[in-house]
mmCIF file of C-alpha atoms and ligand atoms in Angstrom:
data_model
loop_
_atom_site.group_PDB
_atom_site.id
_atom_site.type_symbol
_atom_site.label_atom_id
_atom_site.label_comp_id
_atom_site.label_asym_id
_atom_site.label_seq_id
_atom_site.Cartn_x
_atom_site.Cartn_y
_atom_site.Cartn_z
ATOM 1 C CA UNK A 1 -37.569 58.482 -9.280
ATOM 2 C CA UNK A 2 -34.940 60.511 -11.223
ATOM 3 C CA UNK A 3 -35.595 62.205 -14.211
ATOM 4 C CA UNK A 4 -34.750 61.061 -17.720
ATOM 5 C CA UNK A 5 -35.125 63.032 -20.841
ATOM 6 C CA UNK A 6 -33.920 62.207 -24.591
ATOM 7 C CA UNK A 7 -34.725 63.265 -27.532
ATOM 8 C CA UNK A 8 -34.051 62.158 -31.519
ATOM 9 C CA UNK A 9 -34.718 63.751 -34.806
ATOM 10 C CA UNK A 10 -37.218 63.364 -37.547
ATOM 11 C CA UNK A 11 -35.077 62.850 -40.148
ATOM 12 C CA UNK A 12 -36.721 59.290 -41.306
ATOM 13 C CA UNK A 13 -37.860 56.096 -39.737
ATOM 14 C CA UNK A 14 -35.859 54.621 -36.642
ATOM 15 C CA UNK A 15 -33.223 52.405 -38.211
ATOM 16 C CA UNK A 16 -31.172 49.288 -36.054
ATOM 17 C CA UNK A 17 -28.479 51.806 -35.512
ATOM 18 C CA UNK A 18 -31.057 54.396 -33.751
ATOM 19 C CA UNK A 19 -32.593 51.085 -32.181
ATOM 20 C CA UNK A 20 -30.097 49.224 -30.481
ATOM 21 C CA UNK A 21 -27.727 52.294 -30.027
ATOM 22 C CA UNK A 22 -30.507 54.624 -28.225
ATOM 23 C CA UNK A 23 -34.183 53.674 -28.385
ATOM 24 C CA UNK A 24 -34.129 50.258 -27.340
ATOM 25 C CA UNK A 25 -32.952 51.608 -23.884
ATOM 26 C CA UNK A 26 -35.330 53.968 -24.047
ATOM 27 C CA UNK A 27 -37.615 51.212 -23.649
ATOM 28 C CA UNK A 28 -35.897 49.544 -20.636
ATOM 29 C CA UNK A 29 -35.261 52.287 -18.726
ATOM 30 C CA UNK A 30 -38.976 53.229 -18.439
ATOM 31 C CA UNK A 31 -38.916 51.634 -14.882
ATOM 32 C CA UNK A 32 -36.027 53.267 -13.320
ATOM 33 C CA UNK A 33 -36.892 56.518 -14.241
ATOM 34 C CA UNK A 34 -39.195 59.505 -14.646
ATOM 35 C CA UNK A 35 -38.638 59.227 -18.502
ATOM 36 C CA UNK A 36 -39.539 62.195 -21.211
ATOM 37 C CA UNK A 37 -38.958 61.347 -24.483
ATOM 38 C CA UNK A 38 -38.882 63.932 -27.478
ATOM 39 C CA UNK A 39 -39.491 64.157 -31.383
ATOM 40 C CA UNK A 40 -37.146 66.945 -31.097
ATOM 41 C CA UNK A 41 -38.648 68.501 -34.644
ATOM 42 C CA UNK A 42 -37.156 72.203 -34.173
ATOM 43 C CA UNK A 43 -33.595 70.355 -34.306
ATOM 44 C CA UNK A 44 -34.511 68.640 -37.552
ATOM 45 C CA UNK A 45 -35.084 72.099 -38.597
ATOM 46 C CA UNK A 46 -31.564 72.861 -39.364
ATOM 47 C CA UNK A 47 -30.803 70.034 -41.599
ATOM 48 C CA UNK A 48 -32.473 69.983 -45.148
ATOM 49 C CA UNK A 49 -36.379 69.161 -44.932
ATOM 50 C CA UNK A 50 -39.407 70.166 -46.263
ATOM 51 C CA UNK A 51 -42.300 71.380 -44.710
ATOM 52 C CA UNK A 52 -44.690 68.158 -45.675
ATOM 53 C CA UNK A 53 -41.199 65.887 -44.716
ATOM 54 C CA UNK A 54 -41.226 67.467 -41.490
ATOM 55 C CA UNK A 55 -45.013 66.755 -40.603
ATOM 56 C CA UNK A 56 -44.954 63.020 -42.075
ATOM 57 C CA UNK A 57 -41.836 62.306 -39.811
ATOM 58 C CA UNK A 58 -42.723 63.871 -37.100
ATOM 59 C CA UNK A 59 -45.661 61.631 -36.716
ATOM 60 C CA UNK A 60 -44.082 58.374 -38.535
ATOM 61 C CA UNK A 61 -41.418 58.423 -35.618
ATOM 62 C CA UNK A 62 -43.541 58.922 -32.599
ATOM 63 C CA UNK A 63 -45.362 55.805 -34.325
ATOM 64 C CA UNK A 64 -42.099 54.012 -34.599
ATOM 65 C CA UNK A 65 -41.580 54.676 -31.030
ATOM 66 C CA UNK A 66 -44.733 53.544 -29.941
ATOM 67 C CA UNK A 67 -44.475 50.549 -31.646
ATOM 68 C CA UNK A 68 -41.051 49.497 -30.353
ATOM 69 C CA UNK A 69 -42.377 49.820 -26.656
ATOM 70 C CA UNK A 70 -42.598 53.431 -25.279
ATOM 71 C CA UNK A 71 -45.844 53.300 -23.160
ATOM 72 C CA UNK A 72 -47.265 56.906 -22.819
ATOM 73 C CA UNK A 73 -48.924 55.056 -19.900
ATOM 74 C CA UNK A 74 -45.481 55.460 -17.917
ATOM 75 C CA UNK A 75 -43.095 57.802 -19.963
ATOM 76 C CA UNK A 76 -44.252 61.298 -21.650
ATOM 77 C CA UNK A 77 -43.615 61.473 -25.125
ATOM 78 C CA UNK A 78 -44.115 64.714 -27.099
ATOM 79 C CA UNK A 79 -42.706 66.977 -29.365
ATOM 80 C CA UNK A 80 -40.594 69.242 -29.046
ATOM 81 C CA UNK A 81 -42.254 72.171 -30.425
ATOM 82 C CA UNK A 82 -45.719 71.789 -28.921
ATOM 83 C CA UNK A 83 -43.526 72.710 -25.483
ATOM 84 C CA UNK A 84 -42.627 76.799 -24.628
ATOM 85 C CA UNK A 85 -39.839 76.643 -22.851
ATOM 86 C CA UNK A 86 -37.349 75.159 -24.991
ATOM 87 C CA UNK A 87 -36.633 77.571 -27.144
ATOM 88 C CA UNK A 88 -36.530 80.058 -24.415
ATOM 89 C CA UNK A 89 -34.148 78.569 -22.606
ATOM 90 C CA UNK A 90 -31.973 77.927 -25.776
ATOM 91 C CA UNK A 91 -31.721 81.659 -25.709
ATOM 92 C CA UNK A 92 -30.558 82.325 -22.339
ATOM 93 C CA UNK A 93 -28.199 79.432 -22.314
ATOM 94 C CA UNK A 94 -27.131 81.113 -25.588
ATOM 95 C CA UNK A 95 -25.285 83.590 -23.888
ATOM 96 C CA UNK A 96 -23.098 81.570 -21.502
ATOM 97 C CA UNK A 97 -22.030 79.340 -24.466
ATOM 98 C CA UNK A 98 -18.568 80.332 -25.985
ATOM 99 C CA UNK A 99 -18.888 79.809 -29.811
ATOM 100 C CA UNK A 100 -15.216 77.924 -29.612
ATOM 101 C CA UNK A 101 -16.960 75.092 -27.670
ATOM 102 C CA UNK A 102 -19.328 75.106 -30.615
ATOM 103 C CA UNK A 103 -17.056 75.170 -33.059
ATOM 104 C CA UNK A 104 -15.347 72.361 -31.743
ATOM 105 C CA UNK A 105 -18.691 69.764 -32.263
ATOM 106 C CA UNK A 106 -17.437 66.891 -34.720
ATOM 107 C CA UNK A 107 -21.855 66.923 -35.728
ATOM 108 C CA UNK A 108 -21.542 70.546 -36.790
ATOM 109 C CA UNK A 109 -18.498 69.753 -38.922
ATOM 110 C CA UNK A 110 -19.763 66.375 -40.244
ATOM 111 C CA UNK A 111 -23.439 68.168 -40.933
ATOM 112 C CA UNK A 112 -21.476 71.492 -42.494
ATOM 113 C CA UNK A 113 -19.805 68.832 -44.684
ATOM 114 C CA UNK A 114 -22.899 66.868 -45.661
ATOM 115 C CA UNK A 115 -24.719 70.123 -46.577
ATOM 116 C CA UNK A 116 -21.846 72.675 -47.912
ATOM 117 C CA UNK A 117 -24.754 75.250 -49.072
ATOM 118 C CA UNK A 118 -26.857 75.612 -45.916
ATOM 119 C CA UNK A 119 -24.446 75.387 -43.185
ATOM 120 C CA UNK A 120 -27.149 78.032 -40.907
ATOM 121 C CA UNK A 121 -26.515 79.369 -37.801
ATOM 122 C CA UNK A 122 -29.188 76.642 -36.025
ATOM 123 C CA UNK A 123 -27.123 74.120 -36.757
ATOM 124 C CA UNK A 124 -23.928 75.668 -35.177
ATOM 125 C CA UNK A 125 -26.131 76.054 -31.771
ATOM 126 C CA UNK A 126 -28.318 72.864 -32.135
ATOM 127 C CA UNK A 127 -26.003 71.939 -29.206
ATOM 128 C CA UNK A 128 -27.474 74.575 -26.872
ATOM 129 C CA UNK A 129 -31.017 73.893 -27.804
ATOM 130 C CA UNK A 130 -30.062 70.235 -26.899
ATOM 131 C CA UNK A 131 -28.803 71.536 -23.468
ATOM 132 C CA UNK A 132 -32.033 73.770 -23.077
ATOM 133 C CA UNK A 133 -34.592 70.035 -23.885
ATOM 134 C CA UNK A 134 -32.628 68.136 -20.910
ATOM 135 C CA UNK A 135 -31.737 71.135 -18.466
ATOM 136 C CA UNK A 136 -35.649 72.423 -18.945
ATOM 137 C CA UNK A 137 -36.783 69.324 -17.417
ATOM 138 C CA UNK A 138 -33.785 68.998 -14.577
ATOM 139 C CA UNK A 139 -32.923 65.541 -16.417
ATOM 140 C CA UNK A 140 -30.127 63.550 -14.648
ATOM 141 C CA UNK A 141 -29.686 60.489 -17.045
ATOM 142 C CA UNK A 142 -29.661 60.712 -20.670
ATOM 143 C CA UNK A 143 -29.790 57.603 -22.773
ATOM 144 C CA UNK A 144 -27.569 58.528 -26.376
ATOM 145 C CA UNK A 145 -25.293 56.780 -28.907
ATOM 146 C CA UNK A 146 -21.581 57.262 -28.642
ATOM 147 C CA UNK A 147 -21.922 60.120 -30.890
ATOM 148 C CA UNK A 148 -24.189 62.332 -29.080
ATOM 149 C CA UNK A 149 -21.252 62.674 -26.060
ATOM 150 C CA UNK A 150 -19.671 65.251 -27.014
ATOM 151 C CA UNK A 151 -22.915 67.203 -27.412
ATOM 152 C CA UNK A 152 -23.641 66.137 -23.306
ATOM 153 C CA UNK A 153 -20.631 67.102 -22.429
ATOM 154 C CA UNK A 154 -21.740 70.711 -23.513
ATOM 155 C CA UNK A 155 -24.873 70.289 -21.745
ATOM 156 C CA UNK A 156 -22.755 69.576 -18.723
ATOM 157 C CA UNK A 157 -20.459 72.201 -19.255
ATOM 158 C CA UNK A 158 -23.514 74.870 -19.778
ATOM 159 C CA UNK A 159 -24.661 73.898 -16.484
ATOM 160 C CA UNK A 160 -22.005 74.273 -14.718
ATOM 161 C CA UNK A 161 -21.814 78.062 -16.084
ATOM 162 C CA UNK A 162 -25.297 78.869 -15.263
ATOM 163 C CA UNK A 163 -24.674 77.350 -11.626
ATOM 164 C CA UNK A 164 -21.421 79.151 -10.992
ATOM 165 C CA UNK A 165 -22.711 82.874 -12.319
ATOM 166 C CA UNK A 166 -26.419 82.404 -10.757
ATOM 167 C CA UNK A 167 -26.905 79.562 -8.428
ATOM 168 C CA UNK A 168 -26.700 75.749 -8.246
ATOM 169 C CA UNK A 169 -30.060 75.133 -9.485
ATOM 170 C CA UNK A 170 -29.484 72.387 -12.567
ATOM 171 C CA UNK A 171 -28.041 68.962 -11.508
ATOM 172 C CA UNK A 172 -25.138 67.229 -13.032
ATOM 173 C CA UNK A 173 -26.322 65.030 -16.076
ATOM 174 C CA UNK A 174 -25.275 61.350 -16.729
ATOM 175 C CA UNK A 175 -25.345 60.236 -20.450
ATOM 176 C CA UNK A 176 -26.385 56.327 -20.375
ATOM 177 C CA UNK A 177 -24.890 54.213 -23.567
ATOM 178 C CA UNK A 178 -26.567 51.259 -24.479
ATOM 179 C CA UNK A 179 -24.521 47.913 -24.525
ATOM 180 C CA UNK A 180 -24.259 48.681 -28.274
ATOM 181 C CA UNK A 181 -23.196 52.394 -28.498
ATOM 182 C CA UNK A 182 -22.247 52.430 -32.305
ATOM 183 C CA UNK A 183 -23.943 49.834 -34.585
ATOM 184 C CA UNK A 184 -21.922 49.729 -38.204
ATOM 185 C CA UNK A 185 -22.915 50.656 -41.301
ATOM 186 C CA UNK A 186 -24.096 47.430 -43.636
ATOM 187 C CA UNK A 187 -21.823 48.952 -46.570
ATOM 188 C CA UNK A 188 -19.481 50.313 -45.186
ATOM 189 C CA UNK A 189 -18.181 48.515 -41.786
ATOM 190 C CA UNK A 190 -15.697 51.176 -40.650
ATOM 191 C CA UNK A 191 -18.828 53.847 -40.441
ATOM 192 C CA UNK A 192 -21.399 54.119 -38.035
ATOM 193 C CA UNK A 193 -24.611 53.092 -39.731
ATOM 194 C CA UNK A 194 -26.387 56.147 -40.719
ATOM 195 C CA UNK A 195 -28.821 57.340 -42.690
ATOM 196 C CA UNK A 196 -26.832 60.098 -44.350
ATOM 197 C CA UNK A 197 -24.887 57.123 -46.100
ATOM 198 C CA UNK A 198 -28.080 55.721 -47.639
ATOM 199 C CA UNK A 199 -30.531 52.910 -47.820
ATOM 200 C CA UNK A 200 -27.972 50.106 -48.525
ATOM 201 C CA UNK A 201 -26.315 51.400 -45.316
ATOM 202 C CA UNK A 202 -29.393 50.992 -42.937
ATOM 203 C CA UNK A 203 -32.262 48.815 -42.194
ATOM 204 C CA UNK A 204 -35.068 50.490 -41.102
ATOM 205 C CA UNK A 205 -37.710 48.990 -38.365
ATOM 206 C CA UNK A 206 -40.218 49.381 -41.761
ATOM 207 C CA UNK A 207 -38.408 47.343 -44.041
ATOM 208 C CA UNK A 208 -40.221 44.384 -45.656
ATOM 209 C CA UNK A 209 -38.848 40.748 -46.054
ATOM 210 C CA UNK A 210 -37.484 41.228 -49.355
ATOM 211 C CA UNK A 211 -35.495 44.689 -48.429
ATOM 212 C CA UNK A 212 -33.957 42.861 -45.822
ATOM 213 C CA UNK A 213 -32.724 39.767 -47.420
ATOM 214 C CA UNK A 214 -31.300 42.158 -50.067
ATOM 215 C CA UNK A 215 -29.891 44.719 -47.495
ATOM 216 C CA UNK A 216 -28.205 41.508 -45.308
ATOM 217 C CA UNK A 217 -27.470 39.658 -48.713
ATOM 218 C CA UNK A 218 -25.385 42.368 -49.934
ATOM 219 C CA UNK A 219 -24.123 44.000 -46.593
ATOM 220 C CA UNK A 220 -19.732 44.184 -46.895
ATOM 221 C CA UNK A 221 -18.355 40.589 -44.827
ATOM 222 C CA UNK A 222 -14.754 42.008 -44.494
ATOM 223 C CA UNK A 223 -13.330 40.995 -41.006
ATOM 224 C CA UNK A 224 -14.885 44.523 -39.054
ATOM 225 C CA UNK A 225 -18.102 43.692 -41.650
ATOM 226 C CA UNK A 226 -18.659 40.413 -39.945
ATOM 227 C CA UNK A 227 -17.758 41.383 -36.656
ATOM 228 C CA UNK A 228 -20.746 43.663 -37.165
ATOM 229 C CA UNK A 229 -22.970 41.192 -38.613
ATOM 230 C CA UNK A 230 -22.092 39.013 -35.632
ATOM 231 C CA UNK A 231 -22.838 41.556 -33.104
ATOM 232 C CA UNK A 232 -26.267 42.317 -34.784
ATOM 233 C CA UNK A 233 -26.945 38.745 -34.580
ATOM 234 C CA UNK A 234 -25.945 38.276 -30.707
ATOM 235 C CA UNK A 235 -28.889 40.885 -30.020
ATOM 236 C CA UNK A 236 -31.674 39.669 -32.106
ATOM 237 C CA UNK A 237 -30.887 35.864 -32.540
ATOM 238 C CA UNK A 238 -29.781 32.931 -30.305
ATOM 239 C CA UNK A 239 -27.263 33.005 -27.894
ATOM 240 C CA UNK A 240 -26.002 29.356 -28.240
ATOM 241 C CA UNK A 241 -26.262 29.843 -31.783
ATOM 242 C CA UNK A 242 -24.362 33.000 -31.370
ATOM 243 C CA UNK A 243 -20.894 31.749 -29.813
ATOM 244 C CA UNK A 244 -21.142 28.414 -32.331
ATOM 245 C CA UNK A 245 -20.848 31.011 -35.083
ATOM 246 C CA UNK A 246 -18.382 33.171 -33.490
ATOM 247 C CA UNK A 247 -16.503 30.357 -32.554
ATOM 248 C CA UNK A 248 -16.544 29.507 -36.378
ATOM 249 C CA UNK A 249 -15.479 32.758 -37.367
ATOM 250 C CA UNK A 250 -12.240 32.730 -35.349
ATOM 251 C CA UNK A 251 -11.658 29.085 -36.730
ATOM 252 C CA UNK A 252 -11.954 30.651 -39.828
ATOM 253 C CA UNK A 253 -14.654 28.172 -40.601
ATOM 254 C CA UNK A 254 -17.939 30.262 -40.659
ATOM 255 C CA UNK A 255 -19.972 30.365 -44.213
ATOM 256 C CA UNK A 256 -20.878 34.382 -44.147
ATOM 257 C CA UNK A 257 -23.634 32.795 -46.353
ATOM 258 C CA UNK A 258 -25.048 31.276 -43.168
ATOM 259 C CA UNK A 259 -24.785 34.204 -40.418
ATOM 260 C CA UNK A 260 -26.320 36.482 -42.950
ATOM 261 C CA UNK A 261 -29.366 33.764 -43.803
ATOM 262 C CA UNK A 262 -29.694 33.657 -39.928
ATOM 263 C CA UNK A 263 -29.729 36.939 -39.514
ATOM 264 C CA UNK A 264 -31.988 37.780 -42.212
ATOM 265 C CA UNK A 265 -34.246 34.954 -39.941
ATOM 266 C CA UNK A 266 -33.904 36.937 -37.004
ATOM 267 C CA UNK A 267 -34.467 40.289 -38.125
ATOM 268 C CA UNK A 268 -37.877 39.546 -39.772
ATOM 269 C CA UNK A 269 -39.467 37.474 -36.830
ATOM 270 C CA UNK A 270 -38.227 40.474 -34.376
ATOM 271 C CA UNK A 271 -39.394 43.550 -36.701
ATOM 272 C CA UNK A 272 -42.900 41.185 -37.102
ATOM 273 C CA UNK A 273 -44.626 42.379 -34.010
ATOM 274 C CA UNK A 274 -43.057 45.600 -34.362
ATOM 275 C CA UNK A 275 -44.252 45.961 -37.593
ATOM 276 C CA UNK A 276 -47.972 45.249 -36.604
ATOM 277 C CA UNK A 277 -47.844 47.710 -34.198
ATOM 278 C CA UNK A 278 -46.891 50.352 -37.040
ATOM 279 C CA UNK A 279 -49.510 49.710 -38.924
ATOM 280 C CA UNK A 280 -52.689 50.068 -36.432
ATOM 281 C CA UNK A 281 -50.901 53.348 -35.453
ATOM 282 C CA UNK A 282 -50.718 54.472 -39.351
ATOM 283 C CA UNK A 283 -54.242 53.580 -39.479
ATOM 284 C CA UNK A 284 -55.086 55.399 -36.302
ATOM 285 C CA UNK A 285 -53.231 58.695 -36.774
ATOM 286 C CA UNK A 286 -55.449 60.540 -34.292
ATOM 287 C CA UNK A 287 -54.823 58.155 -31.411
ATOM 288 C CA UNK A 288 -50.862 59.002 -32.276
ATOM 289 C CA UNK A 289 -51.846 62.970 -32.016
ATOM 290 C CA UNK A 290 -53.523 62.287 -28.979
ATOM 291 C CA UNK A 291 -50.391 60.833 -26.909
ATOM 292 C CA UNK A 292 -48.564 63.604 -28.471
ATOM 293 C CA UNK A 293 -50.650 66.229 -26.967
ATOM 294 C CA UNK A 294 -51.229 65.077 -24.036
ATOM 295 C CA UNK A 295 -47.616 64.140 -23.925
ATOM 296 C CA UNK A 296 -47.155 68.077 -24.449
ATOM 297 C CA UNK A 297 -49.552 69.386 -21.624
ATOM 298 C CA UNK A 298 -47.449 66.899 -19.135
ATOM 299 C CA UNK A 299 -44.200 68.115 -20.022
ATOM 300 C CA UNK A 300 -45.584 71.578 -20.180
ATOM 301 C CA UNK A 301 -46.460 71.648 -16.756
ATOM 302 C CA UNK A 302 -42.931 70.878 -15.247
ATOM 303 C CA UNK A 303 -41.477 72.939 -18.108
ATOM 304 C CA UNK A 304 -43.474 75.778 -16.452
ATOM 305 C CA UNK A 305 -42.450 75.706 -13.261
ATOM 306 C CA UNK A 306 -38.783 75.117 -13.842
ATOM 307 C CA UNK A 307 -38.856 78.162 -16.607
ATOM 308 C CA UNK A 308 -39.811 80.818 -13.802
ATOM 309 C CA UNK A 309 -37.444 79.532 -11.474
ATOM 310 C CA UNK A 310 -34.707 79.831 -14.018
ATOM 311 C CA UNK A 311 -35.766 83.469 -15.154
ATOM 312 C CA UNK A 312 -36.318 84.802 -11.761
ATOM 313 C CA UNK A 313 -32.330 83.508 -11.000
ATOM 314 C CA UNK A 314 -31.343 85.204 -14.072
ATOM 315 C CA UNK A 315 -33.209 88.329 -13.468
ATOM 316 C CA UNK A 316 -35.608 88.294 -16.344
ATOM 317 C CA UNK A 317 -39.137 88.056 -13.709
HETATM 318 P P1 AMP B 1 -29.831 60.219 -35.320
HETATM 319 O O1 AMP B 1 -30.464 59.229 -36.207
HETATM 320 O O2 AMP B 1 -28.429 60.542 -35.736
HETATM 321 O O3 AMP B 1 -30.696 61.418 -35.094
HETATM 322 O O4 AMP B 1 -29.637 59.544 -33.878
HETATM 323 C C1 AMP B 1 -30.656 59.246 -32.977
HETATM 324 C C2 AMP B 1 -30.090 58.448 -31.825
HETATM 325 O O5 AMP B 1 -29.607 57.185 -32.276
HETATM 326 C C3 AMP B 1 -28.906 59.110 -31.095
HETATM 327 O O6 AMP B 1 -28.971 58.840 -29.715
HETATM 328 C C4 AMP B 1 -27.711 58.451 -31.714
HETATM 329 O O7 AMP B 1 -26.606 58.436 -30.835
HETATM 330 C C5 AMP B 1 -28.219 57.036 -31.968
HETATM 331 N N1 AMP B 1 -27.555 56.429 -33.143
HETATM 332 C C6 AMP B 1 -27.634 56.845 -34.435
HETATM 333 N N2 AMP B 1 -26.914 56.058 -35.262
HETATM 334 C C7 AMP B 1 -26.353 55.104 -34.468
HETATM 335 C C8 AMP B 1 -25.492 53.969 -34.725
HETATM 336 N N3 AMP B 1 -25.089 53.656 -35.937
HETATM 337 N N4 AMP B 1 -25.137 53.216 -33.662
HETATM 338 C C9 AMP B 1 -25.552 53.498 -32.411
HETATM 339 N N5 AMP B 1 -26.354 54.542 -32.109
HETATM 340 C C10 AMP B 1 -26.765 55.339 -33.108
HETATM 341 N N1 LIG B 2 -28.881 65.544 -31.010
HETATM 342 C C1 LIG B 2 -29.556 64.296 -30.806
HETATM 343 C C2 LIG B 2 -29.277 63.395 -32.020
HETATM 344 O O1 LIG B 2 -28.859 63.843 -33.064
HETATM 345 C C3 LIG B 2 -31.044 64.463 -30.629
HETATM 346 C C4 LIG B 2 -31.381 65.245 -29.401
HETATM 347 C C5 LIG B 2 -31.915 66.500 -29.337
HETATM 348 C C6 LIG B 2 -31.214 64.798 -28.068
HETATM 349 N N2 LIG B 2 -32.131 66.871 -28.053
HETATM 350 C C7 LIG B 2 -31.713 65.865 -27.239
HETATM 351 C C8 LIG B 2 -30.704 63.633 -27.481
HETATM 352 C C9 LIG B 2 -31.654 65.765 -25.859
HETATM 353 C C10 LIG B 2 -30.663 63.554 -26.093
HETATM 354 C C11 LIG B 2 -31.131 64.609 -25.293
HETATM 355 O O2 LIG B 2 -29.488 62.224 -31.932
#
């Protein structure tokens, strides 16, 4: 089987956008492919977190993605930092990376934006450290959302550097989008739902009943708005029930009163299981640790072996 490696941040819990954009293929793909799967915590680094916020995520997401279907029985998860490699390899890819591609990254703009007085030097090469987490592994397939792209196209374009000054060693990558690339904000339907645009924005796989009623209840029903609202309820809700409602909507006959009362329907018998899950992990913690680790000593093992080929072609060993 091929090799699959992705990676998100812990930045919060996983919201729908997160979900059906990346994780939820995450999930599906676990049968295709050799999958690794990352709490990539030394990228969250570079954004504004505490030390505590950093710890509680960390292990609040890998519970997330346990609960949402990532068996450790068939894919590794770990994170990030428990691995030596990838920060190594960050380094030497470092220096084949021209810092006009990097300037370039819409994510380094939008993040240099969104924090104005800690725009640090991580977060202008959190694209090569990305490279290093799927080229450390050999990855081929890489499940993102639309925005994460232009980051693999970097990845791609890093390999192809280290292959044409050393040897052909890394393989040519393939990002994978979900059917649902780009799930829109609740508030604000011309934005990608997000969390930097705040709770009324998102709905987290945590949310209770009542936060979701009130998060559907007042989400924007502008055309693109419904559109959204429509496509959110194609993946969790029925499908018959689905084109009846579309159907209404280009009749110009559908109550946004109903769609967002089915919805709401949908959303809380789906997150119910889910939501289960979450809480025997958060009431096992150490169970959660223990994937993690010995998530860590698998990847650490191919990490290994793939590091000392790559520094004997470079020279370093
Ligand atoms: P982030 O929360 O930005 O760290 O993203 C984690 C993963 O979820 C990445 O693969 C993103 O591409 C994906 N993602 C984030 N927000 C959305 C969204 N609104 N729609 C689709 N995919 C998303
Ligand atoms: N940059 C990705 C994001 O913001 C997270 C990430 C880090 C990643 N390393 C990765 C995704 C490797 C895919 C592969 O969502």
């Amino acid at each position: 089987m091929k090799t699959l490696f992705s990676g998100i941040q812990p930045t919060g819990n996983l919201h729908l956008g997160n979900y059906l954009g990346a994780v939820k293929n995450w999930v599906d793909l676990q049968n295709k492919y050799s999958c690794i799967y990352s709490v990539v915590d030394l990228h969250a680094l570079t954004g504004n977190i505490t030390a505590k916020e950093l710890k509680d995520n960390t292990l609040s997401l890998a519970i997330d993605l346990l609960a949402v279907g990532i068996n450790p029985k068939k894919s590794i998860l770990f994170r990030q930092s428990d691995v030596v490699g990838h920060t190594e390899l960050a380094w030497i890819f470092g220096t084949l990376t021209p810092i006009a591609e990097l300037n370039r990254m819409t994510q380094f703009k939008d993040k240099s934006e969104e924090q104005k007085n800690n725009i640090n030097s991580g977060l202008l090469t959190y694209p090569v450290l990305q490279a290093a987490d799927i080229l450390l592994y050999k990855a081929e397939a890489v499940p993102i959302g639309e925005d994460q792209l232009q980051h693999l196209e970097l990845t791609r374009v890093i390999a192809r550097k280290f292959n044409n000054k050393y040897k052909t060693y890394f393989p040519t990558i393939n990002p994978t989008l979900s059917p649902i690339p780009r799930v829109m904000s609740l508030n604000a339907s011309n934005k990608k739902m997000s969390k930097s645009l705040g709770e009324p924005s998102y709905i987290t796989l945590r949310d209770n009943k009542a936060t979701i009623t009130k998060k559907i209840k007042k989400a924007v029903a502008d055309e693109a708005g419904v559109h959204n609202l429509l496509d959110l309820y194609y993946y969790f809700g029925d499908a018959k029930k689905h084109s009846t409602m579309k159907a209404d909507f280009e009749a110009n006959k559908l109550m946004n009163s109903k769609l967002k009362e089915e919805l709401t329907k949908e959303l809380i018998k789906f997150l119910k299981p889910i939501q289960t899950k979450i809480k025997h992990y958060e009431a096992h913690p150490k169970e959660v640790e223990k994937i993690l680790a010995n998530g860590a000593k698998q990847a650490q093992k191919i990490a290994d072996k793939n590091l000392k080929e790559i520094k004997k072609l470079v020279g370093l060993i």
